[in-house]
Short mmCIF file of N, CA, C and O in Angstrom, two decimals:
data_model
loop_
_atom_site.label_atom_id
_atom_site.label_comp_id
_atom_site.label_asym_id
_atom_site.label_seq_id
_atom_site.Cartn_x
_atom_site.Cartn_y
_atom_site.Cartn_z
N MET A 1 -4.64 7.55 5.10
CA MET A 1 -3.46 7.01 5.74
C MET A 1 -2.48 8.21 5.35
O MET A 1 -2.47 8.98 4.59
N ASP A 2 -1.40 8.33 6.44
CA ASP A 2 -0.53 9.01 6.21
C ASP A 2 0.92 8.53 6.06
O ASP A 2 0.90 7.14 6.13
N ALA A 3 1.87 9.34 5.50
CA ALA A 3 3.21 8.79 5.19
C ALA A 3 3.84 7.80 6.34
O ALA A 3 4.44 6.91 5.98
N LYS A 4 3.73 8.33 7.53
CA LYS A 4 4.40 7.58 8.57
C LYS A 4 3.86 6.25 8.67
O LYS A 4 4.52 5.09 8.88
N ARG A 5 2.35 6.05 8.54
CA ARG A 5 1.66 4.82 8.83
C ARG A 5 2.19 3.87 7.55
O ARG A 5 2.25 2.67 7.63
N ALA A 6 2.12 4.41 6.34
CA ALA A 6 2.59 3.77 5.15
C ALA A 6 4.03 3.21 5.15
O ALA A 6 4.18 2.06 5.03
N GLU A 7 4.86 3.94 5.78
CA GLU A 7 6.33 3.26 5.94
C GLU A 7 6.25 2.14 7.19
O GLU A 7 6.87 1.18 6.76
N GLN A 8 5.45 2.38 8.13
CA GLN A 8 5.35 1.37 9.19
C GLN A 8 4.81 -0.03 8.50
O GLN A 8 5.39 -1.05 8.80
N ILE A 9 3.74 0.23 7.79
CA ILE A 9 3.36 -1.12 6.87
C ILE A 9 4.32 -1.67 6.11
O ILE A 9 4.56 -2.79 6.03
N MET A 10 5.02 -0.92 5.41
CA MET A 10 5.92 -1.37 4.50
C MET A 10 7.04 -2.13 5.18
O MET A 10 7.55 -2.99 4.51
N ARG A 11 7.47 -1.57 6.16
CA ARG A 11 8.56 -2.26 6.92
C ARG A 11 8.07 -3.32 7.98
O ARG A 11 9.05 -4.01 8.50
N SER A 12 6.84 -3.32 8.13
CA SER A 12 6.36 -4.43 8.96
C SER A 12 6.61 -5.94 8.54
O SER A 12 6.53 -6.43 7.41
N PRO A 13 7.03 -6.70 9.62
CA PRO A 13 7.13 -8.26 9.41
C PRO A 13 5.81 -8.86 9.15
O PRO A 13 5.72 -9.87 8.50
N ALA A 14 4.78 -8.36 9.71
CA ALA A 14 3.42 -8.76 9.51
C ALA A 14 2.80 -8.31 8.17
O ALA A 14 3.29 -7.44 7.45
N ILE A 15 1.87 -9.16 7.52
CA ILE A 15 1.23 -8.60 6.36
C ILE A 15 0.08 -7.89 6.70
O ILE A 15 -0.97 -8.37 7.35
N ILE A 16 0.01 -6.65 6.33
CA ILE A 16 -1.12 -5.82 6.81
C ILE A 16 -1.62 -5.21 5.33
O ILE A 16 -1.04 -4.87 4.51
N GLY A 17 -3.03 -5.53 5.39
CA GLY A 17 -3.86 -5.16 4.02
C GLY A 17 -3.97 -3.85 3.91
O GLY A 17 -4.30 -3.03 4.65
N VAL A 18 -3.83 -3.48 2.64
CA VAL A 18 -4.02 -2.04 2.11
C VAL A 18 -4.66 -2.03 0.73
O VAL A 18 -4.32 -2.89 -0.05
N LYS A 19 -5.63 -1.19 0.54
CA LYS A 19 -6.36 -1.14 -0.58
C LYS A 19 -6.28 0.33 -1.17
O LYS A 19 -6.11 1.27 -0.48
N TYR A 20 -6.26 0.51 -2.59
CA TYR A 20 -6.24 1.45 -3.37
C TYR A 20 -7.41 1.41 -4.22
O TYR A 20 -7.44 0.36 -5.12
N ARG A 21 -8.37 2.17 -4.21
CA ARG A 21 -9.57 2.09 -5.14
C ARG A 21 -10.24 0.60 -5.03
O ARG A 21 -10.49 0.05 -6.06
N ASN A 22 -10.38 0.14 -3.71
CA ASN A 22 -11.11 -1.20 -3.58
C ASN A 22 -10.09 -2.33 -4.05
O ASN A 22 -10.85 -3.52 -4.23
N ASN A 23 -8.86 -2.10 -4.42
CA ASN A 23 -8.14 -3.30 -4.86
C ASN A 23 -6.89 -3.26 -3.87
O ASN A 23 -6.40 -2.37 -3.49
N TYR A 24 -6.58 -4.67 -3.51
CA TYR A 24 -5.40 -4.74 -2.60
C TYR A 24 -4.17 -4.39 -3.30
O TYR A 24 -3.90 -4.81 -4.55
N VAL A 25 -3.37 -3.61 -2.66
CA VAL A 25 -2.00 -3.18 -3.23
C VAL A 25 -0.83 -3.69 -2.08
O VAL A 25 -1.11 -3.76 -1.02
N TRP A 26 0.42 -3.67 -2.54
CA TRP A 26 1.50 -3.76 -1.80
C TRP A 26 2.33 -2.52 -1.99
O TRP A 26 2.74 -2.08 -3.00
N ILE A 27 2.66 -1.96 -0.80
CA ILE A 27 3.47 -0.86 -0.74
C ILE A 27 4.97 -1.00 -1.05
O ILE A 27 5.45 -1.87 -0.21
N GLU A 28 5.38 -0.70 -2.09
CA GLU A 28 6.91 -1.09 -2.49
C GLU A 28 7.70 0.33 -1.91
O GLU A 28 9.01 -0.06 -1.54
N ASP A 29 7.45 1.53 -2.00
CA ASP A 29 8.15 2.58 -1.49
C ASP A 29 7.30 3.80 -1.21
O ASP A 29 6.05 3.99 -1.60
N VAL A 30 7.82 4.69 -0.28
CA VAL A 30 7.23 5.87 0.32
C VAL A 30 7.95 7.02 0.00
O VAL A 30 9.20 6.99 0.32
N ASP A 31 7.27 8.00 -0.68
CA ASP A 31 8.10 9.42 -0.88
C ASP A 31 7.24 10.49 0.05
O ASP A 31 6.31 10.96 -0.29
N LYS A 32 7.97 10.63 1.12
CA LYS A 32 7.39 11.48 2.15
C LYS A 32 7.12 12.91 1.62
O LYS A 32 6.29 13.97 2.03
N GLY A 33 8.13 13.50 0.85
CA GLY A 33 8.34 14.82 0.28
C GLY A 33 6.97 15.00 -0.63
O GLY A 33 6.51 16.16 -0.62
N ARG A 34 6.54 14.19 -1.34
CA ARG A 34 5.61 14.35 -2.29
C ARG A 34 4.29 13.47 -1.91
O ARG A 34 3.21 13.55 -2.50
N ASN A 35 4.35 12.88 -0.57
CA ASN A 35 3.17 12.29 -0.05
C ASN A 35 2.65 11.34 -1.02
O ASN A 35 1.44 11.24 -1.19
N THR A 36 3.47 10.57 -1.65
CA THR A 36 3.06 9.59 -2.71
C THR A 36 3.63 8.04 -2.26
O THR A 36 4.55 8.06 -1.62
N ALA A 37 3.17 7.06 -2.63
CA ALA A 37 3.53 5.73 -2.44
C ALA A 37 3.61 4.91 -4.00
O ALA A 37 2.92 5.25 -4.66
N HIS A 38 4.72 4.18 -4.07
CA HIS A 38 4.79 3.40 -5.27
C HIS A 38 4.31 2.02 -4.78
O HIS A 38 4.56 1.49 -3.79
N VAL A 39 3.16 1.62 -5.42
CA VAL A 39 2.28 0.39 -5.07
C VAL A 39 2.22 -0.58 -6.11
O VAL A 39 2.11 -0.03 -7.32
N THR A 40 2.23 -1.76 -5.94
CA THR A 40 1.71 -2.90 -7.00
C THR A 40 0.33 -3.46 -6.63
O THR A 40 0.24 -3.87 -5.42
N TYR A 41 -0.40 -3.36 -7.62
CA TYR A 41 -1.65 -4.23 -7.42
C TYR A 41 -1.46 -5.68 -7.15
O TYR A 41 -0.57 -6.34 -8.14
N LEU A 42 -1.84 -6.37 -6.26
CA LEU A 42 -1.54 -7.73 -5.99
C LEU A 42 -2.19 -8.76 -7.16
O LEU A 42 -1.50 -9.78 -7.41
N GLU A 43 -3.26 -8.41 -7.59
CA GLU A 43 -3.84 -9.32 -8.60
C GLU A 43 -3.50 -9.19 -10.04
O GLU A 43 -3.16 -10.18 -10.65
N GLU A 44 -3.00 -7.93 -10.42
CA GLU A 44 -2.65 -7.64 -11.71
C GLU A 44 -1.14 -7.37 -11.86
O GLU A 44 -0.59 -7.46 -12.88
N ARG A 45 -0.45 -7.14 -10.72
CA ARG A 45 0.97 -6.90 -10.85
C ARG A 45 1.35 -5.58 -11.44
O ARG A 45 2.46 -5.34 -11.76
N ASN A 46 0.39 -4.79 -11.82
CA ASN A 46 0.66 -3.52 -12.21
C ASN A 46 1.26 -2.57 -10.98
O ASN A 46 0.84 -2.64 -9.94
N THR A 47 2.20 -1.77 -11.36
CA THR A 47 2.67 -0.85 -10.46
C THR A 47 2.47 0.79 -10.87
O THR A 47 2.31 0.91 -11.86
N LEU A 48 2.17 1.51 -9.94
CA LEU A 48 1.82 2.91 -10.01
C LEU A 48 2.13 3.86 -8.71
O LEU A 48 2.26 3.14 -7.80
N HIS A 49 2.12 5.13 -8.91
CA HIS A 49 2.55 5.95 -7.74
C HIS A 49 1.03 6.60 -7.58
O HIS A 49 0.38 6.94 -8.55
N VAL A 50 0.66 6.45 -6.32
CA VAL A 50 -0.66 7.00 -5.89
C VAL A 50 -0.39 7.98 -4.53
O VAL A 50 0.62 8.10 -4.03
N ASP A 51 -1.38 8.83 -4.38
CA ASP A 51 -1.33 9.71 -3.19
C ASP A 51 -1.57 8.98 -1.99
O ASP A 51 -2.45 7.94 -1.93
N ILE A 52 -0.72 9.00 -0.90
CA ILE A 52 -0.86 8.15 0.23
C ILE A 52 -2.23 8.30 0.87
O ILE A 52 -2.63 7.27 1.46
N ASP A 53 -2.73 9.50 0.95
CA ASP A 53 -4.06 9.62 1.46
C ASP A 53 -5.22 8.91 0.90
O ASP A 53 -6.35 8.88 1.34
N GLN A 54 -4.87 8.27 -0.33
CA GLN A 54 -5.94 7.64 -1.06
C GLN A 54 -5.77 6.13 -0.59
O GLN A 54 -6.57 5.09 -1.18
N LEU A 55 -4.73 5.78 0.13
CA LEU A 55 -4.58 4.23 0.74
C LEU A 55 -5.41 4.09 1.89
O LEU A 55 -5.62 4.96 2.82
N GLU A 56 -6.09 2.91 1.96
CA GLU A 56 -6.83 2.38 3.04
C GLU A 56 -6.44 1.28 3.70
O GLU A 56 -6.06 0.21 3.02
N GLU A 57 -6.04 1.27 4.98
CA GLU A 57 -5.68 0.18 5.74
C GLU A 57 -6.73 -0.67 6.07
O GLU A 57 -7.64 -0.15 6.46
N THR A 58 -6.69 -2.20 5.86
CA THR A 58 -7.68 -2.96 6.04
C THR A 58 -7.37 -3.96 7.30
O THR A 58 -8.34 -4.67 7.70
N GLY A 59 -6.00 -4.07 7.68
CA GLY A 59 -5.86 -4.84 8.98
C GLY A 59 -4.87 -5.85 8.50
O GLY A 59 -4.60 -6.12 7.46
N PRO A 60 -4.46 -6.62 9.60
CA PRO A 60 -3.80 -7.82 9.57
C PRO A 60 -4.33 -8.84 8.55
O PRO A 60 -5.50 -9.08 8.40
N VAL A 61 -3.38 -9.61 7.75
CA VAL A 61 -3.89 -10.59 6.80
C VAL A 61 -3.28 -11.82 7.24
O VAL A 61 -2.05 -11.92 7.49
N GLU A 62 -4.00 -12.85 7.19
CA GLU A 62 -3.53 -14.20 7.66
C GLU A 62 -2.86 -14.79 6.57
O GLU A 62 -1.48 -15.26 6.68
N THR A 63 -3.31 -14.85 5.32
CA THR A 63 -2.54 -15.49 4.24
C THR A 63 -2.99 -14.59 2.95
O THR A 63 -4.15 -13.95 2.88
N LEU A 64 -2.05 -14.58 1.91
CA LEU A 64 -2.42 -13.87 0.76
C LEU A 64 -3.22 -14.88 -0.20
O LEU A 64 -2.91 -15.92 -0.31
N HIS A 65 -4.15 -14.30 -0.85
CA HIS A 65 -4.98 -15.12 -1.89
C HIS A 65 -4.39 -15.10 -3.19
O HIS A 65 -4.05 -14.14 -3.67
#
């Protein structure tokens, strides 16, 4: 994923699935200068900064589990 798409997902009114290392995350913030994103694991609620290119878009989500 690139920074522009990460920002689009973050600002989207739709829920779009994103995974980091096979775990779903919520994009909290994007730092284009460093090409990183602040994300929260949905299941564990842990937050971390990751390289945007390691994020994987999985598509629209109907409901959160």
